[in-house]
Amino acid sequence: MANLKYDKNSRLLFTKEMKKEYTLLMPQMLPVTFSMMKKVFELYGYKMEMLTTTHRGIVETGLKYVHNDTCYPALLVIGQLLEAVNSGKYDKHKIGLLISQTGGGCRASNYIHLLRKALEKAGMPYIPVVSVNLSGLDKNPGFKMSLPIIRRLAAGMIYGDLIVWLANQCKPYEAKAGASDDLTAQWTDKLIEMFGHGKGLRKKDMQEIMKEITADFAKIEIIGERNKPRVGVVGEIYVKYAPLGNNGLEQFLLDEGCEPVVPGLTDFMIFKINNRAVDVDLYYGSKLKKRLAETFQKYIEGLQRTMIEAVKTQPVFRPMGTFADLQRLVKGYLGYGNKMGEGWLLTAEMLELIHTGTNNIVCTQPFGCLPNHIVGKGMIRRLKDDYPNSNIVAIDYDPGATKINQENRIKLMIANAGRIAPNS
């Protein structure tokens, strides 16, 4: 057992010694992208394991250690981590728990404190909790977000968004079941190998590699026309992406004969960076902080444009939009200062889906997330008034909601899709 060290506030630190000996457990949100991010950390000497469990027991564990008025994603993430800790699979004195922290006024900043409180309640305060953040919060001597790591994580996010975007346009039509998943796995492994050798990170390299990825997905044999009902998925970031959070929503849509359209993680990351600059404009603050945020935003937006241009090289695929498109679409609906939860971005994503011919939308709403009820469910009436052909359903996800009830409401939305104007 490593010697435990604490900071001046009595917070248990993840030390350099622990980095050599400990395995970090991380929850899963986006299966493809998080798999790549996990492997990036492994390239830098961290021992990682991503949790993929989805059974009901996770909810029960979460309810045991987290107050039931806490938001549903927090309950699930903490429940999944604590269930893994107690599974008997790991040496409790040789593991740490890895969790993201945005630094905003939302649950994503508070998870880490709730998790430490849960560990104390469970009698395991000796397990370190490690924060992944870009805000300088909760620093640990054994875990550093260096520029090379950030660069590879950013590339992994872009490549991950591209692969998922293309795979979702292939899965509903593939002649050989699993062809898209097989190609996804091949490219994920290939990209991580490149990262390990410092390749695939320069813009010029990314342009060529992304074109190659797009060309490979275009070669997947399909049956019939790509004309199944398109259903967009938006909402709070965790329940929007995580199979555990949304009861396998994307697979359910595929099983119902639909093509899921899920906006990528890149827009959310640009949104979080952009908020730093907007804060200075609205509330004053450091001009240097604003310039740094704008520089980082410009870098990520450049990668996003590279991804979009790669998709355009294969006419069989629809390209995604830019962050600037989202900013333009949301004008007149919400101001850029509306940034709690997913803020104006959630409404903008619904507008983008409607404007690009995906009128059918599932808006995922977690229990206990007031900001997203406002910018999600709270904006649906306005959108339907402005766009009568929009077909939007808000689905609540919480400990007491039943999967069958959620799926029946989505089925009704899909049935309505046949009675409104078709997708463009």
CSV table of C-alpha atoms in Angstrom, one decimal:
chain,number,residue,atom,x,y,z
A,1,MET,CA,0.0,0.0,0.0
A,2,ALA,CA,1.4,3.4,-1.0
A,3,ASN,CA,2.0,6.0,1.7
A,4,LEU,CA,-1.1,8.3,1.6
A,5,LYS,CA,-0.4,12.0,1.2
A,6,TYR,CA,-2.8,14.9,1.7
A,7,ASP,CA,-2.9,18.6,0.7
A,8,LYS,CA,-3.4,21.5,3.2
A,9,ASN,CA,-7.2,21.0,2.9
A,10,SER,CA,-6.9,17.3,3.9
A,11,ARG,CA,-7.6,16.1,0.4
A,12,LEU,CA,-6.1,12.8,-0.5
A,13,LEU,CA,-3.6,13.2,-3.3
A,14,PHE,CA,-2.9,10.8,-6.2
A,15,THR,CA,0.9,10.7,-6.0
A,16,LYS,CA,3.7,9.8,-8.5
A,17,GLU,CA,4.2,6.5,-6.6
A,18,MET,CA,0.5,5.7,-7.1
A,19,LYS,CA,0.8,6.3,-10.8
A,20,LYS,CA,3.3,3.3,-10.9
A,21,GLU,CA,1.2,1.0,-8.8
A,22,TYR,CA,-2.5,2.0,-9.1
A,23,THR,CA,-5.1,1.2,-11.7
A,24,LEU,CA,-7.5,4.1,-12.4
A,25,LEU,CA,-11.1,3.2,-13.0
A,26,MET,CA,-13.0,5.5,-15.4
A,27,PRO,CA,-16.7,5.6,-16.2
A,28,GLN,CA,-17.8,5.4,-19.8
A,29,MET,CA,-19.8,8.0,-21.7
A,30,LEU,CA,-19.0,7.8,-25.4
A,31,PRO,CA,-17.9,4.2,-26.1
A,32,VAL,CA,-15.7,4.9,-29.1
A,33,THR,CA,-14.2,8.2,-28.0
A,34,PHE,CA,-13.6,7.2,-24.4
A,35,SER,CA,-11.9,4.0,-25.6
A,36,MET,CA,-9.4,6.2,-27.5
A,37,MET,CA,-9.0,8.6,-24.6
A,38,LYS,CA,-8.3,5.6,-22.3
A,39,LYS,CA,-5.5,4.4,-24.6
A,40,VAL,CA,-4.0,7.9,-24.8
A,41,PHE,CA,-3.6,8.0,-21.0
A,42,GLU,CA,-2.1,4.5,-21.2
A,43,LEU,CA,0.5,5.8,-23.7
A,44,TYR,CA,1.7,8.1,-20.9
A,45,GLY,CA,2.1,5.3,-18.3
A,46,TYR,CA,-1.2,5.3,-16.6
A,47,LYS,CA,-2.9,2.0,-15.8
A,48,MET,CA,-6.6,2.4,-16.9
A,49,GLU,CA,-9.8,0.4,-16.9
A,50,MET,CA,-13.0,1.7,-18.5
A,51,LEU,CA,-16.2,0.5,-16.9
A,52,THR,CA,-18.9,-0.7,-19.3
A,53,THR,CA,-21.5,-2.2,-16.9
A,54,THR,CA,-25.1,-1.2,-17.5
A,55,HIS,CA,-27.2,-3.4,-15.2
A,56,ARG,CA,-29.9,-2.1,-12.8
A,57,GLY,CA,-27.8,-2.8,-9.7
A,58,ILE,CA,-25.7,0.3,-10.6
A,59,VAL,CA,-28.8,2.5,-9.9
A,60,GLU,CA,-29.4,0.7,-6.5
A,61,THR,CA,-25.7,1.3,-5.6
A,62,GLY,CA,-26.0,4.9,-6.5
A,63,LEU,CA,-29.1,5.4,-4.4
A,64,LYS,CA,-27.3,3.9,-1.5
A,65,TYR,CA,-24.4,6.4,-1.6
A,66,VAL,CA,-25.9,9.5,-3.2
A,67,HIS,CA,-29.0,11.5,-2.1
A,68,ASN,CA,-31.9,10.7,-4.4
A,69,ASP,CA,-32.5,14.4,-5.1
A,70,THR,CA,-29.1,14.5,-6.8
A,71,CYS,CA,-29.1,14.5,-10.6
A,72,TYR,CA,-29.4,11.1,-12.3
A,73,PRO,CA,-26.1,11.2,-14.1
A,74,ALA,CA,-24.2,11.8,-10.8
A,75,LEU,CA,-26.1,8.9,-9.3
A,76,LEU,CA,-25.2,6.6,-12.2
A,77,VAL,CA,-21.5,7.5,-12.4
A,78,ILE,CA,-20.9,7.2,-8.7
A,79,GLY,CA,-23.0,4.0,-8.5
A,80,GLN,CA,-21.0,2.5,-11.4
A,81,LEU,CA,-17.7,3.4,-9.7
A,82,LEU,CA,-18.7,2.2,-6.3
A,83,GLU,CA,-20.1,-1.0,-7.7
A,84,ALA,CA,-16.8,-1.7,-9.4
A,85,VAL,CA,-14.8,-1.0,-6.2
A,86,ASN,CA,-17.0,-3.5,-4.3
A,87,SER,CA,-17.0,-6.1,-7.0
A,88,GLY,CA,-14.0,-8.0,-5.7
A,89,LYS,CA,-12.2,-7.7,-9.0
A,90,TYR,CA,-9.7,-5.1,-7.7
A,91,ASP,CA,-7.4,-4.6,-4.8
A,92,LYS,CA,-9.1,-1.6,-3.0
A,93,HIS,CA,-5.7,-0.3,-1.9
A,94,LYS,CA,-4.3,-0.3,-5.5
A,95,ILE,CA,-7.1,1.6,-7.3
A,96,GLY,CA,-8.0,5.2,-8.0
A,97,LEU,CA,-11.2,6.7,-9.5
A,98,LEU,CA,-10.9,9.0,-12.5
A,99,ILE,CA,-13.7,11.5,-13.2
A,100,SER,CA,-14.1,14.6,-15.3
A,101,GLN,CA,-14.6,18.1,-13.8
A,102,THR,CA,-15.7,21.0,-16.0
A,103,GLY,CA,-15.3,23.9,-13.5
A,104,GLY,CA,-18.8,25.3,-14.3
A,105,GLY,CA,-21.8,25.7,-12.1
A,106,CYS,CA,-23.2,22.3,-12.7
A,107,ARG,CA,-23.1,18.7,-11.4
A,108,ALA,CA,-20.0,18.0,-13.6
A,109,SER,CA,-18.0,20.1,-11.1
A,110,ASN,CA,-19.6,18.6,-8.1
A,111,TYR,CA,-19.3,14.9,-9.0
A,112,ILE,CA,-15.8,14.7,-7.5
A,113,HIS,CA,-16.9,16.0,-4.1
A,114,LEU,CA,-20.0,13.7,-4.1
A,115,LEU,CA,-17.7,10.7,-5.0
A,116,ARG,CA,-15.3,11.4,-2.1
A,117,LYS,CA,-18.3,11.7,0.2
A,118,ALA,CA,-19.6,8.4,-1.0
A,119,LEU,CA,-16.2,6.7,-0.5
A,120,GLU,CA,-16.1,8.0,3.1
A,121,LYS,CA,-19.6,6.7,3.7
A,122,ALA,CA,-18.5,3.3,2.3
A,123,GLY,CA,-15.5,3.2,4.6
A,124,MET,CA,-13.0,3.7,1.8
A,125,PRO,CA,-11.6,7.2,2.2
A,126,TYR,CA,-8.1,5.8,1.3
A,127,ILE,CA,-9.1,5.5,-2.4
A,128,PRO,CA,-7.9,8.6,-4.3
A,129,VAL,CA,-10.2,10.4,-6.7
A,130,VAL,CA,-8.5,12.0,-9.7
A,131,SER,CA,-10.0,15.0,-11.6
A,132,VAL,CA,-9.6,15.4,-15.4
A,133,ASN,CA,-10.0,19.1,-16.1
A,134,LEU,CA,-8.6,22.0,-18.1
A,135,SER,CA,-9.3,24.6,-15.4
A,136,GLY,CA,-6.5,23.9,-13.0
A,137,LEU,CA,-8.8,22.4,-10.4
A,138,ASP,CA,-8.0,19.6,-8.0
A,139,LYS,CA,-4.3,19.1,-8.9
A,140,ASN,CA,-2.5,15.9,-8.2
A,141,PRO,CA,1.3,15.3,-8.3
A,142,GLY,CA,0.8,11.9,-10.0
A,143,PHE,CA,-1.6,13.1,-12.7
A,144,LYS,CA,-0.7,15.8,-15.2
A,145,MET,CA,-2.7,17.1,-18.2
A,146,SER,CA,0.3,18.0,-20.2
A,147,LEU,CA,0.1,19.7,-23.6
A,148,PRO,CA,1.1,16.4,-25.5
A,149,ILE,CA,-1.7,14.6,-23.7
A,150,ILE,CA,-4.2,17.4,-24.4
A,151,ARG,CA,-3.2,17.4,-28.1
A,152,ARG,CA,-3.7,13.6,-28.3
A,153,LEU,CA,-7.0,13.8,-26.4
A,154,ALA,CA,-8.2,16.5,-28.8
A,155,ALA,CA,-7.2,14.4,-31.8
A,156,GLY,CA,-8.9,11.4,-30.3
A,157,MET,CA,-12.1,13.4,-29.8
A,158,ILE,CA,-12.1,14.6,-33.4
A,159,TYR,CA,-11.4,11.2,-34.8
A,160,GLY,CA,-13.9,9.6,-32.5
A,161,ASP,CA,-16.7,12.1,-33.6
A,162,LEU,CA,-15.9,11.4,-37.2
A,163,ILE,CA,-16.0,7.6,-36.8
A,164,VAL,CA,-19.3,7.6,-34.9
A,165,TRP,CA,-20.8,10.1,-37.3
A,166,LEU,CA,-20.0,7.8,-40.3
A,167,ALA,CA,-20.9,4.6,-38.5
A,168,ASN,CA,-24.3,5.9,-37.6
A,169,GLN,CA,-25.0,6.6,-41.3
A,170,CYS,CA,-23.9,3.0,-42.2
A,171,LYS,CA,-25.3,0.8,-39.4
A,172,PRO,CA,-29.0,1.0,-40.4
A,173,TYR,CA,-28.2,-0.1,-44.0
A,174,GLU,CA,-25.2,-2.4,-43.8
A,175,ALA,CA,-25.5,-5.7,-45.8
A,176,LYS,CA,-23.3,-7.5,-43.3
A,177,ALA,CA,-24.3,-7.0,-39.7
A,178,GLY,CA,-21.5,-5.6,-37.6
A,179,ALA,CA,-19.4,-4.3,-40.5
A,180,SER,CA,-19.5,-0.7,-39.1
A,181,ASP,CA,-18.5,-1.9,-35.7
A,182,ASP,CA,-15.6,-3.9,-37.1
A,183,LEU,CA,-14.3,-1.0,-39.1
A,184,THR,CA,-14.7,1.3,-36.0
A,185,ALA,CA,-12.5,-1.1,-33.9
A,186,GLN,CA,-9.9,-1.4,-36.7
A,187,TRP,CA,-9.5,2.4,-37.0
A,188,THR,CA,-9.5,2.9,-33.2
A,189,ASP,CA,-6.6,0.5,-32.8
A,190,LYS,CA,-4.8,2.0,-35.8
A,191,LEU,CA,-5.1,5.6,-34.6
A,192,ILE,CA,-3.8,4.8,-31.1
A,193,GLU,CA,-0.8,3.0,-32.6
A,194,MET,CA,-0.2,6.2,-34.6
A,195,PHE,CA,-0.5,8.4,-31.5
A,196,GLY,CA,2.1,6.2,-29.8
A,197,HIS,CA,4.6,7.1,-32.5
A,198,GLY,CA,3.6,10.8,-32.6
A,199,LYS,CA,1.8,10.4,-35.9
A,200,GLY,CA,-1.7,11.4,-37.0
A,201,LEU,CA,-1.6,14.7,-35.0
A,202,ARG,CA,-0.5,17.3,-37.5
A,203,LYS,CA,-3.3,19.0,-39.4
A,204,LYS,CA,-1.9,17.8,-42.8
A,205,ASP,CA,-1.7,14.2,-41.5
A,206,MET,CA,-5.3,14.5,-40.0
A,207,GLN,CA,-6.6,15.7,-43.4
A,208,GLU,CA,-5.3,12.6,-45.2
A,209,ILE,CA,-6.2,10.1,-42.4
A,210,MET,CA,-9.8,11.5,-42.1
A,211,LYS,CA,-10.3,11.2,-45.8
A,212,GLU,CA,-9.0,7.6,-45.6
A,213,ILE,CA,-11.4,6.8,-42.8
A,214,THR,CA,-14.3,8.3,-44.7
A,215,ALA,CA,-13.4,6.4,-47.8
A,216,ASP,CA,-13.3,3.1,-45.8
A,217,PHE,CA,-16.8,3.7,-44.4
A,218,ALA,CA,-18.1,4.6,-47.8
A,219,LYS,CA,-16.9,1.1,-49.0
A,220,ILE,CA,-19.3,-0.6,-46.5
A,221,GLU,CA,-21.8,-2.5,-48.6
A,222,ILE,CA,-25.4,-1.3,-47.9
A,223,ILE,CA,-28.8,-2.6,-48.7
A,224,GLY,CA,-31.4,-0.3,-50.4
A,225,GLU,CA,-31.4,3.5,-50.1
A,226,ARG,CA,-30.3,5.5,-47.1
A,227,ASN,CA,-33.8,6.7,-46.5
A,228,LYS,CA,-34.9,5.4,-43.0
A,229,PRO,CA,-36.4,7.9,-40.6
A,230,ARG,CA,-33.7,10.0,-39.1
A,231,VAL,CA,-34.0,10.6,-35.3
A,232,GLY,CA,-31.7,13.1,-33.6
A,233,VAL,CA,-30.6,12.7,-30.0
A,234,VAL,CA,-29.9,15.7,-27.8
A,235,GLY,CA,-29.9,16.6,-24.2
A,236,GLU,CA,-27.7,16.6,-21.1
A,237,ILE,CA,-24.3,15.3,-22.2
A,238,TYR,CA,-24.2,12.1,-20.1
A,239,VAL,CA,-27.7,10.8,-20.9
A,240,LYS,CA,-27.3,11.9,-24.5
A,241,TYR,CA,-24.3,9.7,-25.0
A,242,ALA,CA,-24.0,7.0,-22.3
A,243,PRO,CA,-25.8,3.7,-22.9
A,244,LEU,CA,-26.0,3.4,-19.2
A,245,GLY,CA,-27.7,6.8,-18.9
A,246,ASN,CA,-30.2,6.4,-21.8
A,247,ASN,CA,-30.9,2.7,-21.6
A,248,GLY,CA,-29.2,2.0,-24.9
A,249,LEU,CA,-31.1,4.6,-26.8
A,250,GLU,CA,-29.0,4.5,-30.0
A,251,GLN,CA,-29.4,0.7,-30.3
A,252,PHE,CA,-33.1,1.0,-29.6
A,253,LEU,CA,-33.5,3.4,-32.5
A,254,LEU,CA,-31.6,1.1,-34.8
A,255,ASP,CA,-33.8,-1.8,-33.7
A,256,GLU,CA,-36.9,0.3,-34.5
A,257,GLY,CA,-35.7,0.9,-38.1
A,258,CYS,CA,-34.4,4.4,-37.6
A,259,GLU,CA,-31.1,6.1,-38.3
A,260,PRO,CA,-29.8,7.8,-35.1
A,261,VAL,CA,-28.2,11.3,-35.6
A,262,VAL,CA,-26.2,12.3,-32.6
A,263,PRO,CA,-24.2,15.6,-32.5
A,264,GLY,CA,-20.6,15.0,-31.6
A,265,LEU,CA,-18.6,15.9,-28.5
A,266,THR,CA,-16.5,18.5,-30.4
A,267,ASP,CA,-19.2,21.2,-30.3
A,268,PHE,CA,-19.7,20.7,-26.6
A,269,MET,CA,-15.9,21.1,-26.0
A,270,ILE,CA,-15.8,24.3,-28.1
A,271,PHE,CA,-18.9,25.5,-26.2
A,272,LYS,CA,-17.1,25.0,-22.9
A,273,ILE,CA,-14.0,26.8,-24.2
A,274,ASN,CA,-16.0,29.6,-25.7
A,275,ASN,CA,-17.8,30.2,-22.3
A,276,ARG,CA,-14.5,31.3,-20.9
A,277,ALA,CA,-14.2,34.1,-23.4
A,278,VAL,CA,-17.9,35.0,-23.1
A,279,ASP,CA,-17.5,35.3,-19.3
A,280,VAL,CA,-14.9,38.0,-19.8
A,281,ASP,CA,-17.2,39.9,-22.3
A,282,LEU,CA,-20.2,39.7,-19.9
A,283,TYR,CA,-18.7,39.9,-16.5
A,284,TYR,CA,-15.2,41.4,-17.1
A,285,GLY,CA,-12.0,39.5,-16.1
A,286,SER,CA,-8.6,38.7,-17.5
A,287,LYS,CA,-8.0,39.7,-21.1
A,288,LEU,CA,-5.2,37.1,-21.2
A,289,LYS,CA,-7.6,34.4,-20.1
A,290,LYS,CA,-9.9,35.4,-23.0
A,291,ARG,CA,-7.1,35.4,-25.5
A,292,LEU,CA,-6.0,31.9,-24.4
A,293,ALA,CA,-9.5,30.6,-24.6
A,294,GLU,CA,-9.9,32.1,-28.1
A,295,THR,CA,-6.7,30.6,-29.3
A,296,PHE,CA,-7.7,27.1,-28.0
A,297,GLN,CA,-11.1,27.5,-29.5
A,298,LYS,CA,-9.6,28.4,-32.9
A,299,TYR,CA,-7.4,25.3,-32.7
A,300,ILE,CA,-10.3,23.0,-32.0
A,301,GLU,CA,-12.5,24.7,-34.6
A,302,GLY,CA,-9.7,24.2,-37.2
A,303,LEU,CA,-9.8,20.5,-36.4
A,304,GLN,CA,-13.5,20.4,-36.7
A,305,ARG,CA,-13.4,22.0,-40.2
A,306,THR,CA,-10.8,19.4,-41.2
A,307,MET,CA,-13.3,16.7,-40.2
A,308,ILE,CA,-16.2,18.3,-42.0
A,309,GLU,CA,-14.1,18.6,-45.2
A,310,ALA,CA,-13.2,15.0,-45.0
A,311,VAL,CA,-16.8,13.9,-44.8
A,312,LYS,CA,-17.6,16.0,-47.9
A,313,THR,CA,-15.2,14.0,-50.0
A,314,GLN,CA,-17.7,11.1,-50.0
A,315,PRO,CA,-21.1,12.3,-51.3
A,316,VAL,CA,-22.9,9.3,-49.7
A,317,PHE,CA,-22.5,11.0,-46.3
A,318,ARG,CA,-24.0,14.1,-44.8
A,319,PRO,CA,-21.4,16.3,-43.1
A,320,MET,CA,-21.9,17.8,-39.7
A,321,GLY,CA,-22.1,21.5,-39.1
A,322,THR,CA,-19.7,23.9,-37.5
A,323,PHE,CA,-19.8,25.6,-34.1
A,324,ALA,CA,-20.3,28.9,-35.9
A,325,ASP,CA,-23.5,27.4,-37.5
A,326,LEU,CA,-24.8,26.7,-34.0
A,327,GLN,CA,-24.1,30.2,-32.8
A,328,ARG,CA,-25.9,31.6,-35.8
A,329,LEU,CA,-28.9,29.4,-35.4
A,330,VAL,CA,-29.6,30.1,-31.8
A,331,LYS,CA,-29.6,33.9,-32.1
A,332,GLY,CA,-33.1,35.2,-31.2
A,333,TYR,CA,-33.7,32.1,-29.0
A,334,LEU,CA,-31.1,32.3,-26.2
A,335,GLY,CA,-28.1,34.5,-25.4
A,336,TYR,CA,-24.5,33.1,-25.2
A,337,GLY,CA,-24.4,33.8,-21.5
A,338,ASN,CA,-26.9,31.0,-21.0
A,339,LYS,CA,-24.4,28.3,-20.2
A,340,MET,CA,-25.5,26.3,-17.2
A,341,GLY,CA,-25.8,22.6,-18.1
A,342,GLU,CA,-25.7,22.4,-21.9
A,343,GLY,CA,-27.0,26.0,-22.0
A,344,TRP,CA,-27.8,27.5,-25.4
A,345,LEU,CA,-26.0,24.6,-27.1
A,346,LEU,CA,-28.8,22.2,-26.5
A,347,THR,CA,-31.4,24.4,-28.2
A,348,ALA,CA,-28.9,25.1,-31.0
A,349,GLU,CA,-28.4,21.4,-31.6
A,350,MET,CA,-32.2,20.9,-32.0
A,351,LEU,CA,-32.3,23.9,-34.4
A,352,GLU,CA,-29.4,22.4,-36.4
A,353,LEU,CA,-31.1,19.0,-36.7
A,354,ILE,CA,-34.3,20.6,-37.9
A,355,HIS,CA,-32.5,22.8,-40.4
A,356,THR,CA,-30.6,19.8,-41.8
A,357,GLY,CA,-33.7,17.7,-42.3
A,358,THR,CA,-33.8,15.7,-39.1
A,359,ASN,CA,-37.2,16.7,-37.8
A,360,ASN,CA,-37.6,13.8,-35.3
A,361,ILE,CA,-35.7,14.5,-32.1
A,362,VAL,CA,-35.4,12.8,-28.7
A,363,CYS,CA,-34.5,15.3,-26.0
A,364,THR,CA,-33.0,13.4,-23.1
A,365,GLN,CA,-33.8,14.9,-19.7
A,366,PRO,CA,-32.1,13.7,-16.5
A,367,PHE,CA,-33.8,14.0,-13.2
A,368,GLY,CA,-32.5,16.9,-11.1
A,369,CYS,CA,-31.0,18.9,-14.0
A,370,LEU,CA,-33.0,22.1,-13.9
A,371,PRO,CA,-30.9,24.0,-16.5
A,372,ASN,CA,-31.4,21.4,-19.2
A,373,HIS,CA,-35.2,21.2,-18.5
A,374,ILE,CA,-35.2,24.9,-19.3
A,375,VAL,CA,-33.1,24.9,-22.5
A,376,GLY,CA,-34.4,21.4,-23.6
A,377,LYS,CA,-38.0,20.7,-22.7
A,378,GLY,CA,-38.7,24.4,-22.0
A,379,MET,CA,-37.8,25.4,-25.6
A,380,ILE,CA,-39.8,22.7,-27.4
A,381,ARG,CA,-43.0,24.7,-27.7
A,382,ARG,CA,-41.1,27.7,-29.2
A,383,LEU,CA,-39.4,25.4,-31.7
A,384,LYS,CA,-42.7,23.7,-32.7
A,385,ASP,CA,-44.3,27.1,-33.2
A,386,ASP,CA,-41.5,28.2,-35.5
A,387,TYR,CA,-41.1,24.8,-37.2
A,388,PRO,CA,-44.5,23.0,-37.3
A,389,ASN,CA,-43.0,19.9,-38.9
A,390,SER,CA,-40.6,19.3,-36.0
A,391,ASN,CA,-41.4,16.1,-34.1
A,392,ILE,CA,-39.8,16.4,-30.7
A,393,VAL,CA,-40.3,14.3,-27.6
A,394,ALA,CA,-38.7,14.9,-24.2
A,395,ILE,CA,-37.8,11.7,-22.3
A,396,ASP,CA,-37.1,11.8,-18.6
A,397,TYR,CA,-34.4,9.5,-17.2
A,398,ASP,CA,-34.4,9.0,-13.4
A,399,PRO,CA,-34.2,6.1,-10.9
A,400,GLY,CA,-38.0,5.6,-11.0
A,401,ALA,CA,-38.5,5.8,-14.7
A,402,THR,CA,-39.2,2.5,-16.5
A,403,LYS,CA,-37.5,1.6,-19.7
A,404,ILE,CA,-40.7,0.3,-21.2
A,405,ASN,CA,-42.4,3.7,-20.6
A,406,GLN,CA,-39.5,5.6,-22.2
A,407,GLU,CA,-39.5,3.3,-25.2
A,408,ASN,CA,-43.2,3.5,-25.7
A,409,ARG,CA,-43.1,7.3,-25.8
A,410,ILE,CA,-40.2,7.2,-28.3
A,411,LYS,CA,-42.2,4.7,-30.4
A,412,LEU,CA,-45.1,7.1,-30.5
A,413,MET,CA,-42.7,9.8,-31.7
A,414,ILE,CA,-41.5,7.5,-34.4
A,415,ALA,CA,-45.1,6.7,-35.5
A,416,ASN,CA,-45.7,10.4,-35.8
A,417,ALA,CA,-42.7,10.7,-38.1
A,418,GLY,CA,-44.8,9.0,-40.8
A,419,ARG,CA,-47.5,11.7,-40.5
A,420,ILE,CA,-45.3,14.8,-41.0
A,421,ALA,CA,-43.2,16.1,-43.9
A,422,PRO,CA,-40.4,13.7,-44.7
A,423,ASN,CA,-36.7,14.6,-44.0
A,424,SER,CA,-35.0,16.6,-46.7
